[in-house]
Each structure stands twice: as structure tokens, then as C-alpha cells.
Coordinates of C-alpha atoms and ligand atoms in Angstrom, one line a residue:
M1 CA 22.7 24.4 -98.9
K2 CA 25.9 23.6 -96.9
K3 CA 26.1 25.3 -93.4
V4 CA 29.2 27.5 -93.4
Y5 CA 30.5 29.2 -90.4
T6 CA 33.0 32.0 -89.8
C7 CA 34.0 33.8 -86.6
F8 CA 34.6 37.7 -86.5
C9 CA 36.4 39.5 -83.7
V10 CA 36.7 42.8 -85.5
E11 CA 35.6 46.6 -85.1
V12 CA 35.5 47.4 -88.7
I13 CA 34.9 45.5 -91.9
H14 CA 37.6 46.0 -94.5
E15 CA 38.2 44.4 -97.9
G16 CA 39.8 41.4 -96.4
H17 CA 36.9 40.6 -94.2
L18 CA 34.6 41.1 -97.2
N19 CA 36.7 38.7 -99.2
I20 CA 36.4 35.9 -96.6
I21 CA 32.5 36.4 -96.4
N22 CA 32.2 36.4 -100.2
E23 CA 34.3 33.2 -100.5
A24 CA 32.2 31.7 -97.6
A25 CA 29.2 32.4 -99.5
K26 CA 30.2 30.5 -102.6
L27 CA 30.3 27.4 -100.3
G28 CA 26.9 27.6 -98.8
E29 CA 24.7 29.7 -96.3
V30 CA 26.9 31.8 -94.1
T31 CA 26.5 32.1 -90.3
V32 CA 29.1 34.6 -88.7
G33 CA 29.9 34.1 -85.0
V34 CA 30.7 37.4 -83.3
L35 CA 33.3 36.9 -80.5
C36 CA 31.9 38.2 -77.1
D37 CA 33.7 40.9 -75.2
A38 CA 35.4 38.7 -72.5
E39 CA 36.8 36.6 -75.2
M40 CA 37.9 39.6 -77.3
I41 CA 39.9 40.7 -74.2
R42 CA 41.6 37.4 -73.7
Y43 CA 42.5 37.5 -77.4
N44 CA 44.1 40.9 -76.8
L45 CA 41.6 42.8 -78.7
F46 CA 39.8 45.2 -76.4
P47 CA 36.4 45.9 -77.9
I48 CA 35.7 49.6 -78.9
K49 CA 32.3 48.8 -80.2
S50 CA 29.8 47.0 -78.1
L51 CA 28.9 43.3 -78.9
E52 CA 25.4 44.6 -80.2
E53 CA 27.0 47.1 -82.4
R54 CA 29.5 44.5 -83.7
M55 CA 26.7 42.0 -84.4
E56 CA 24.6 44.8 -86.2
M57 CA 27.6 45.8 -88.3
I58 CA 28.2 42.2 -89.5
S59 CA 24.4 41.5 -90.1
K60 CA 24.5 44.3 -92.8
V61 CA 27.2 42.8 -94.7
P62 CA 25.7 41.2 -97.9
N63 CA 25.8 37.4 -98.0
V64 CA 25.6 37.1 -94.2
K65 CA 22.6 35.0 -93.5
R66 CA 22.8 34.7 -89.6
V67 CA 24.8 36.4 -86.9
I68 CA 25.2 34.7 -83.4
V69 CA 27.4 35.1 -80.5
Q70 CA 30.5 33.0 -80.1
K71 CA 31.2 32.7 -76.4
S72 CA 34.6 31.1 -76.5
I73 CA 37.6 31.6 -78.7
M74 CA 37.7 27.9 -79.0
Y75 CA 35.1 26.2 -81.4
D76 CA 33.7 23.3 -79.1
D77 CA 30.3 24.9 -78.3
I78 CA 30.0 26.1 -81.9
F79 CA 30.4 22.5 -83.2
E80 CA 28.1 21.2 -80.6
Q81 CA 25.5 23.9 -81.3
E82 CA 25.8 24.5 -85.0
R83 CA 27.3 21.5 -86.5
P84 CA 28.8 23.5 -89.5
D85 CA 29.6 21.5 -92.7
I86 CA 32.5 24.1 -93.5
V87 CA 34.4 26.4 -91.1
V88 CA 36.1 29.4 -93.1
H89 CA 38.9 31.4 -91.7
G90 CA 41.8 33.5 -93.0
D91 CA 45.0 31.7 -93.4
D92 CA 46.7 34.0 -90.9
W93 CA 46.2 31.6 -87.9
R94 CA 49.2 29.2 -88.4
K95 CA 51.6 30.8 -86.3
E96 CA 51.7 30.6 -82.5
P97 CA 49.6 31.5 -80.5
K98 CA 46.6 31.6 -83.0
N99 CA 47.5 28.1 -84.3
S100 CA 45.8 26.6 -81.0
I101 CA 42.5 27.9 -82.3
R102 CA 43.1 26.1 -85.7
E103 CA 44.1 22.9 -83.9
N104 CA 41.0 23.2 -81.9
V105 CA 38.9 23.4 -85.1
L106 CA 40.7 20.6 -86.7
E107 CA 40.0 18.2 -83.5
N108 CA 36.3 19.4 -83.7
I109 CA 36.1 18.4 -87.4
E110 CA 37.6 15.1 -86.6
K111 CA 34.9 14.6 -83.9
Y112 CA 31.8 15.9 -85.7
G113 CA 32.9 15.9 -89.4
G114 CA 33.0 19.0 -91.6
E115 CA 35.7 20.7 -93.4
L116 CA 38.1 23.6 -92.9
V117 CA 38.6 26.1 -95.8
E118 CA 41.3 28.7 -95.4
I119 CA 41.3 32.0 -97.4
P120 CA 44.5 33.9 -98.1
Y121 CA 44.7 36.6 -95.6
T122 CA 44.5 40.1 -97.3
Y123 CA 47.2 42.5 -96.1
N124 CA 47.9 45.6 -97.9
D125 CA 48.4 49.3 -97.2
R126 CA 44.7 50.0 -96.7
V127 CA 44.2 47.3 -94.3
A128 CA 47.3 48.1 -92.3
K129 CA 46.0 51.7 -92.0
I130 CA 42.8 50.5 -90.5
D131 CA 44.6 48.3 -88.0
R132 CA 46.7 51.3 -87.0
Q133 CA 43.8 53.6 -86.8
I134 CA 42.2 51.0 -84.4
Q135 CA 45.4 50.8 -82.3
Q136 CA 45.7 54.7 -82.1
K137 CA 42.1 55.0 -80.8
L138 CA 42.8 52.6 -78.0
A139 CA 45.9 54.4 -77.1
M140 CA 44.0 57.9 -76.9
P141 CA 43.9 59.1 -73.2
E142 CA 40.1 59.0 -72.9
F143 CA 39.8 55.6 -74.2
R144 CA 42.8 54.2 -72.3
R145 CA 41.6 55.9 -69.0
A146 CA 38.1 54.4 -69.1
R147 CA 39.3 51.1 -69.8
L148 CA 40.1 49.8 -66.4
K149 CA 36.4 50.5 -65.0
K150 CA 35.1 48.7 -68.2
L151 CA 37.5 45.7 -67.5
L152 CA 36.2 45.5 -63.9
H153 CA 32.9 44.6 -65.3
L154 CA 34.2 42.4 -68.1
V155 CA 36.8 40.0 -66.6
P156 CA 36.8 38.0 -63.4
V157 CA 40.1 39.4 -62.3
V158 CA 42.0 42.2 -64.0
K159 CA 45.5 40.7 -64.4
T160 CA 48.1 43.4 -64.1
I161 CA 51.9 43.3 -64.6
E162 CA 54.5 45.9 -63.8
A163 CA 55.9 48.1 -66.5
H164 CA 58.8 50.6 -66.0
S165 CA 59.9 51.3 -69.5
G166 CA 58.8 51.2 -73.1
L167 CA 60.3 47.7 -73.4
T168 CA 58.5 46.3 -70.4
G169 CA 55.4 48.1 -71.5
L170 CA 55.6 46.1 -74.9
I171 CA 56.2 42.9 -73.1
A172 CA 52.9 43.7 -71.0
E173 CA 51.1 44.7 -74.1
K174 CA 52.0 41.9 -76.5
T175 CA 52.7 38.7 -74.4
I176 CA 49.9 36.2 -75.3
V177 CA 49.8 32.6 -74.5
A178 CA 47.7 29.7 -75.7
S179 CA 46.2 26.9 -73.6
E180 CA 43.5 24.4 -74.1
Q181 CA 40.9 27.0 -72.6
G182 CA 41.8 29.6 -75.2
L183 CA 44.3 32.6 -75.2
D184 CA 45.4 34.8 -72.4
Q185 CA 47.1 38.0 -71.8
F186 CA 47.6 40.9 -69.1
D187 CA 44.7 43.3 -68.8
A188 CA 46.5 46.2 -67.3
M189 CA 50.0 47.7 -66.3
W190 CA 51.3 48.8 -62.9
V191 CA 53.7 51.5 -62.8
S192 CA 55.5 50.4 -59.5
S193 CA 57.5 52.9 -57.5
L194 CA 59.9 50.1 -56.6
C195 CA 60.6 49.1 -60.1
D196 CA 60.6 52.7 -61.4
S197 CA 63.0 53.6 -58.8
T198 CA 65.2 50.4 -59.2
E199 CA 65.4 51.1 -62.9
K200 CA 66.7 54.4 -62.2
G201 CA 69.3 53.0 -59.6
K202 CA 67.4 54.8 -56.7
P203 CA 65.8 53.5 -53.6
D204 CA 62.0 53.1 -53.3
I205 CA 61.6 56.2 -50.8
E206 CA 59.8 58.7 -53.2
V207 CA 63.1 60.1 -54.1
V208 CA 62.2 59.7 -57.9
D209 CA 60.2 62.9 -58.4
I210 CA 56.8 63.0 -60.0
T211 CA 58.1 64.6 -63.2
S212 CA 60.4 61.5 -63.7
R213 CA 57.6 59.1 -63.0
L214 CA 55.1 60.8 -65.5
R215 CA 58.2 60.6 -68.0
T216 CA 58.1 56.8 -67.4
I217 CA 54.4 56.6 -67.9
N218 CA 54.8 58.5 -71.2
D219 CA 57.4 56.0 -72.5
I220 CA 54.9 53.3 -71.7
M221 CA 52.1 55.0 -73.2
E222 CA 53.9 55.7 -76.5
V223 CA 54.1 52.1 -77.3
T224 CA 51.1 50.5 -75.6
T225 CA 47.2 50.8 -75.3
K226 CA 46.6 48.9 -72.0
P227 CA 45.3 50.9 -69.2
I228 CA 47.8 52.0 -66.3
I229 CA 47.5 51.8 -62.6
F230 CA 50.0 54.2 -61.1
D231 CA 51.8 53.5 -57.8
G232 CA 51.5 56.9 -56.3
D233 CA 53.4 55.9 -53.1
T234 CA 52.0 58.1 -50.2
G235 CA 50.6 60.6 -52.7
G236 CA 52.8 63.2 -50.9
L237 CA 51.5 66.5 -49.5
I238 CA 47.9 66.9 -50.1
D239 CA 48.5 70.2 -51.9
H240 CA 50.7 68.3 -54.4
F241 CA 48.7 65.2 -54.6
V242 CA 45.8 67.3 -56.2
Y243 CA 48.1 68.2 -59.1
T244 CA 49.3 64.7 -59.5
V245 CA 45.8 63.6 -59.9
R246 CA 45.0 66.0 -62.5
S247 CA 48.3 65.1 -64.5
L248 CA 47.7 61.4 -64.4
E249 CA 44.0 61.8 -65.4
R250 CA 44.9 64.2 -68.4
M251 CA 47.5 61.7 -69.6
G252 CA 45.0 58.8 -69.6
V253 CA 46.2 56.9 -66.5
S254 CA 43.1 54.9 -65.1
A255 CA 43.9 54.7 -61.4
I256 CA 46.4 55.9 -58.7
I257 CA 46.9 53.8 -55.6
I258 CA 48.0 55.7 -52.6
E259 CA 49.3 54.0 -49.3
D260 CA 48.4 55.3 -45.9
K261 CA 51.9 56.0 -44.7
I262 CA 53.5 59.5 -43.9
G263 CA 57.1 60.7 -43.5
L264 CA 60.0 58.8 -45.1
K265 CA 58.1 56.1 -47.1
R266 CA 60.1 52.8 -47.2
N267 CA 59.2 49.8 -49.5
S268 CA 56.3 47.8 -47.7
L269 CA 58.1 44.5 -48.1
F270 CA 60.6 45.7 -45.4
G271 CA 57.6 45.6 -43.2
T272 CA 58.6 46.6 -39.5
E273 CA 62.3 45.9 -40.1
V274 CA 62.7 49.6 -40.9
E275 CA 61.0 52.5 -39.3
Q276 CA 57.7 53.3 -41.3
E277 CA 54.8 55.6 -40.1
Q278 CA 51.2 55.0 -40.8
D279 CA 49.0 58.1 -41.5
T280 CA 46.2 58.9 -39.4
I281 CA 42.7 58.1 -40.7
E282 CA 41.8 61.5 -40.6
H283 CA 44.5 62.9 -42.5
F284 CA 44.6 60.1 -45.2
C285 CA 40.8 60.6 -45.7
E286 CA 41.3 64.2 -46.2
K287 CA 43.8 63.3 -48.9
I288 CA 41.4 60.9 -50.7
R289 CA 38.5 63.6 -50.5
A290 CA 41.0 66.2 -51.9
G291 CA 41.9 63.9 -54.9
K292 CA 38.3 62.9 -55.5
K293 CA 37.3 66.5 -55.6
V294 CA 39.7 67.7 -58.2
Q295 CA 39.4 64.8 -60.9
L296 CA 37.4 65.9 -63.8
T297 CA 36.2 62.4 -65.3
S298 CA 34.3 59.8 -63.6
D299 CA 36.6 57.2 -65.1
F300 CA 39.7 58.0 -62.9
M301 CA 40.0 56.0 -59.7
I302 CA 41.7 56.8 -56.5
I303 CA 42.5 53.5 -54.9
A304 CA 43.5 53.5 -51.0
R305 CA 46.2 51.1 -49.9
V306 CA 45.9 49.8 -46.4
E307 CA 49.2 49.2 -44.7
S308 CA 47.9 47.8 -41.5
L309 CA 48.9 44.2 -42.1
I310 CA 52.4 45.2 -43.3
L311 CA 53.0 47.2 -40.2
E312 CA 51.4 44.5 -38.0
K313 CA 48.4 46.7 -36.7
G314 CA 45.9 43.8 -36.9
M315 CA 43.0 42.8 -39.0
E316 CA 40.6 45.1 -37.2
D317 CA 42.7 48.1 -37.8
A318 CA 43.0 47.2 -41.6
L319 CA 39.1 46.8 -41.8
N320 CA 38.4 50.0 -39.9
R321 CA 40.7 52.0 -42.2
A322 CA 39.3 50.3 -45.3
K323 CA 35.9 51.3 -44.2
A324 CA 37.0 54.9 -43.4
Y325 CA 38.6 55.2 -46.8
V326 CA 35.7 53.9 -48.8
E327 CA 33.5 56.4 -46.8
A328 CA 35.6 59.2 -47.9
G329 CA 35.2 58.3 -51.3
A330 CA 38.0 55.8 -52.4
D331 CA 37.1 53.9 -55.7
G332 CA 38.7 50.9 -54.4
I333 CA 41.0 49.2 -51.6
M334 CA 44.3 47.6 -51.9
I335 CA 45.4 45.4 -49.1
H336 CA 48.9 44.3 -48.9
S337 CA 50.8 41.7 -46.9
R338 CA 54.2 40.4 -46.7
K339 CA 53.3 37.0 -45.2
K340 CA 54.3 33.8 -47.1
D341 CA 50.9 32.3 -47.0
P342 CA 47.8 34.2 -48.1
T343 CA 45.7 33.5 -45.0
E344 CA 45.5 37.1 -43.6
I345 CA 44.7 38.5 -47.1
L346 CA 42.0 36.0 -47.6
E347 CA 40.6 36.7 -44.2
F348 CA 40.6 40.4 -44.9
C349 CA 38.9 40.0 -48.4
T350 CA 36.0 37.7 -46.7
K351 CA 35.4 40.4 -44.1
F352 CA 35.7 43.3 -46.6
R353 CA 33.3 41.5 -48.8
E354 CA 30.8 41.0 -46.0
I355 CA 30.5 44.9 -45.9
Y356 CA 31.1 46.0 -49.5
K357 CA 30.0 43.8 -52.4
D358 CA 31.2 45.9 -55.3
I359 CA 34.1 48.0 -54.2
P360 CA 37.1 46.9 -56.1
L361 CA 39.7 45.0 -54.1
V362 CA 43.3 45.0 -55.4
V363 CA 46.1 42.7 -54.0
V364 CA 49.9 42.3 -54.8
P365 CA 50.8 38.7 -54.2
T366 CA 54.5 39.0 -54.1
S367 CA 55.1 37.1 -50.9
Y368 CA 52.3 34.8 -50.9
N369 CA 52.8 33.9 -54.5
S370 CA 51.4 30.4 -54.4
V371 CA 47.8 31.5 -54.6
T372 CA 46.2 31.7 -58.0
E373 CA 44.2 34.5 -59.5
K374 CA 41.2 32.1 -59.6
E375 CA 41.5 31.5 -55.8
L376 CA 41.9 35.2 -55.2
G377 CA 38.9 36.0 -57.4
E378 CA 36.9 33.5 -55.5
Y379 CA 37.4 35.7 -52.3
G380 CA 36.2 38.7 -54.1
V381 CA 39.5 40.1 -55.4
N382 CA 39.2 42.1 -58.6
V383 CA 42.7 43.3 -59.4
V384 CA 45.8 41.0 -59.0
I385 CA 49.1 43.0 -59.6
Y386 CA 52.4 41.3 -60.4
A387 CA 54.3 44.0 -59.1
N388 CA 58.1 43.5 -59.6
Q389 CA 58.6 40.1 -61.5
L390 CA 59.9 41.6 -64.7
I391 CA 62.6 43.7 -63.2
R392 CA 63.6 41.0 -60.9
S393 CA 64.1 38.5 -64.0
A394 CA 66.1 41.2 -66.0
F395 CA 68.4 42.0 -63.3
P396 CA 70.1 38.7 -62.5
A397 CA 70.1 37.9 -66.2
M398 CA 72.0 41.1 -67.0
Q399 CA 74.3 40.7 -64.0
Q400 CA 75.2 37.2 -65.0
T401 CA 76.1 38.3 -68.6
A402 CA 78.4 41.1 -67.2
I403 CA 80.0 38.5 -65.0
D404 CA 80.6 36.1 -67.8
I405 CA 82.1 38.7 -70.2
L406 CA 84.5 39.9 -67.6
K407 CA 85.6 36.3 -66.9
N408 CA 86.1 35.3 -70.5
H409 CA 87.5 38.6 -71.9
R410 CA 85.0 38.2 -74.7
A411 CA 81.2 37.9 -75.4
L412 CA 81.3 34.3 -77.1
E413 CA 80.2 32.5 -74.1
V414 CA 77.3 34.5 -73.6
D415 CA 76.1 34.7 -77.1
E416 CA 74.0 31.5 -77.0
R417 CA 71.6 32.5 -74.2
I418 CA 71.0 36.1 -75.2
M419 CA 68.7 37.3 -77.8
P420 CA 70.0 37.6 -81.4
I421 CA 70.6 41.0 -82.7
K422 CA 68.2 40.3 -85.6
E423 CA 65.5 39.6 -83.3
V424 CA 66.3 42.7 -81.1
I425 CA 66.0 44.9 -84.2
S426 CA 62.7 43.4 -85.4
L427 CA 61.3 43.5 -81.8
I428 CA 60.2 47.1 -82.2
D429 CA 57.6 48.0 -84.9
T430 CA 58.3 51.1 -86.9
L431 CA 55.4 53.4 -87.8
Ligands
SPV1 C1 55.6 48.5 -55.7 O1 55.6 47.7 -56.7 O2 56.2 49.5 -55.7 C2 54.8 48.4 -54.5 C3 54.4 47.0 -54.1 O3 54.4 49.5 -53.9 S1 55.5 46.6 -52.9 O4 56.8 46.7 -53.5 O5 55.0 45.3 -52.5 O6 55.3 47.4 -51.8
MG2 MG1 55.5 51.0 -54.3

């Protein structure tokens, strides 16, 4: 009997999967590799069922002889371990970025021998409906809200990118790249006060009211499934903050980050160039406690943002405040800096981790942007937020196009570098 291998990263078994297994069984004895959770996430498939449940589901399918865990989306370990005679896969992996997995299989076949058999992919209304049902489940508030806490256990660093509209939400949701190590994508979205305000042509001073901010979140939620971390600025008055917590939690937002400033809030990247007042530890702790008291689920997180380094109050102040906020019930700490190099952030992380091993740490490497996610992870960072790069890339591109049309009195000159209309209209899926 030939050893036939196929990998599954699915939540339900539909007729297309059964077809692949049945075809594989005609070629020999079938082993199915079930992709582990961490790799499912990198593949942009957040697991709804646990690994054990997925393995059990597949082991019940007729014609499956063995079920094993596949630990990487790439097949190197599988070839080394299993030496399959035949790898079977649906033929839907020829386009980017999935083609890198296909190439990896072909490279391994060249190295170890074997054969690749591709089965025509089944796509019909029934299969499409199942795909849509899974997407819908992922988008439901209960599931989306809980996803951030799950991610904190599943990935080394939660890679988070800002979204300020449905369109940027789609970019955060769907962008996926391939490298030799496998596939990669963003894990979560940051609804930045800076970008949400900028998008509306307003300064980042809490002038965009909460109703409007919630509408932005709703636009993003309509077209995405990934978890949302909301930039709650100062959180406002405590009496108002509790309502914000309730609204966000009900919508399915996973976390709010509030910063320890009071009065007219200005963007942190101004630092001490403008007047900004830090809240007292006592008052800010009261706000955290009030928020924690009203939330109804254990999934929602209130993360406290320490502005001591931004306001040049020193490392000791930053650490004291972080400790006080954790003791008041904060589910995580965000530490911010506007220095060009990450030294003070890394020092804070090292010292914080000496006290708290597990409290999530969040950073926003806008100024100190040479540091990598991996390096930050090694210092105990759990969430890295790319807070404003999408709006900063869109704005100059749009501005240049406006300038060029004005200069040329026509749009011909800009046409080459802008997205073809055909692509724009097919960018958005219809139901
Ligand atoms: C935001 O994105 O709005 C933030 C991060 O709060 S920062 O702009 O760096 O203050
Ligand atoms: Mg902000």
C-alpha cells in the first residue's frame, strides 16, 4: 500500500473534502494531517473548534486511516517524518499566496521523492454557503470578543494594524503574505483615535464623539471577523466611561485601551511640546475599577496606558503607575514612548516582567520603528500595534493624485499608478 498524505485545516467536512479523501483512498492508505491552531491563525483561519475536536471530526471520516498533527503550514517536517509516497491536495492552491505551499511540497518531493496529485476543487452553492456560515460565526460579537484573549495564548505576538473604515478593515482582514517560513497575516485591528479623527478631518483631541467612533467600529465589523482593540483616549468622565465599556462589550469589541491623561487630550506624539496633564494614580485607578465592575463577560479587556515616558516623568513613575493600574484590575498595560530608539521601552518591559509574568503588555512602535515584533516579543511584549501607517500611506497618495490632476487638467497622467476601476469594483465581495 502506498502512503498517501493530505493536510486539512477545516472546521467542517463538506462534499469537497470528502471527494479529496475518497480520491486519496484510491491511491493508497490515507493519513490526514490536521493543521495546529497557531498555524491555522497564520493561514488566516481562526479555529472555531479545538485541535482535538478537528482531529476527532476527521478521524470519523470513512477511508481515513490515521490522523496526525501538522505543526507547520510548510511540509518539511511532514516529509522528514512521514516520507509520503503521494501528497494529495485540492487544485485551488496555484495562486498567491497559497502557491508557496505548493512549491514547498514540490521541493520536498524533489528532495525525498514522491508524487503530488491535485484534485479539482469542488466549489458550488452548498460549499459556498458553508464557507459563509463559518465567516458569519467568526463575525458574531461573542466569538469576536473572545478572540483576543485566545490569541494571547496562541501566538507569540498579536500583530495589530489600525483600521478606520470598512475598506481599511478589509485590508487588515485579508492581507496575507507568503515567505519561506509560511504564511502571515494580522491578528487584530486597532481603532486609533488619531486615524479615526484624521479620517473625519478632525484633530485627535476627543472631539469625535463616542457615537461616531462606534459607527466607525460598526463599519469595520460589517466586513471583518478579526478582534478589535479600541483606542478609548482618556475614557472621559468615569460616569460616561462605564457606558462606553458596556457598548463596546455588547458590540463584540475585545479591548479598550485608556490613557492616564486628563483634561484636553492631545496626541501622545506631541509629547511635552504641548500642554498635556497626566491623571492622578488614584483617579485613574477609580476609572479602571468602575469599568471592570460594569463589564458583563470575562472576555472583555480594559487595558491601561501609561503616559509617563511620553510626558518625561521617568521610568520609576511609569512602573509605579503600571503596578497601581494592574492592582486596580487592568487586564493589561500599554506603555508608550516617542523616542526614536526602543531603549526606554525595552527597559520598561524588562522591569515590568520582573514583577508580572503574565499581564499582557502592549506597545505602539511608531517612533522606534526599527525594532521587530520578534525582538519586542523577547522582552515580554504581547501585542504590537501599527497604529497609523495605513492612513499615513493613503493620505500622500491621494494628495499627489489631486495635485497631478490639477496640474495636467486631466486624469490620464495618474491613471497608470492608481487601481484599475475593474479591480475596485471586484475588491468588495457581494453577499
Ligand atoms: C492612536 O493611534 O490614536 C494612538 C497612538 O493613541 S499614538 O498616536 O501614538 O498616541
Ligand atoms: Mg489615540
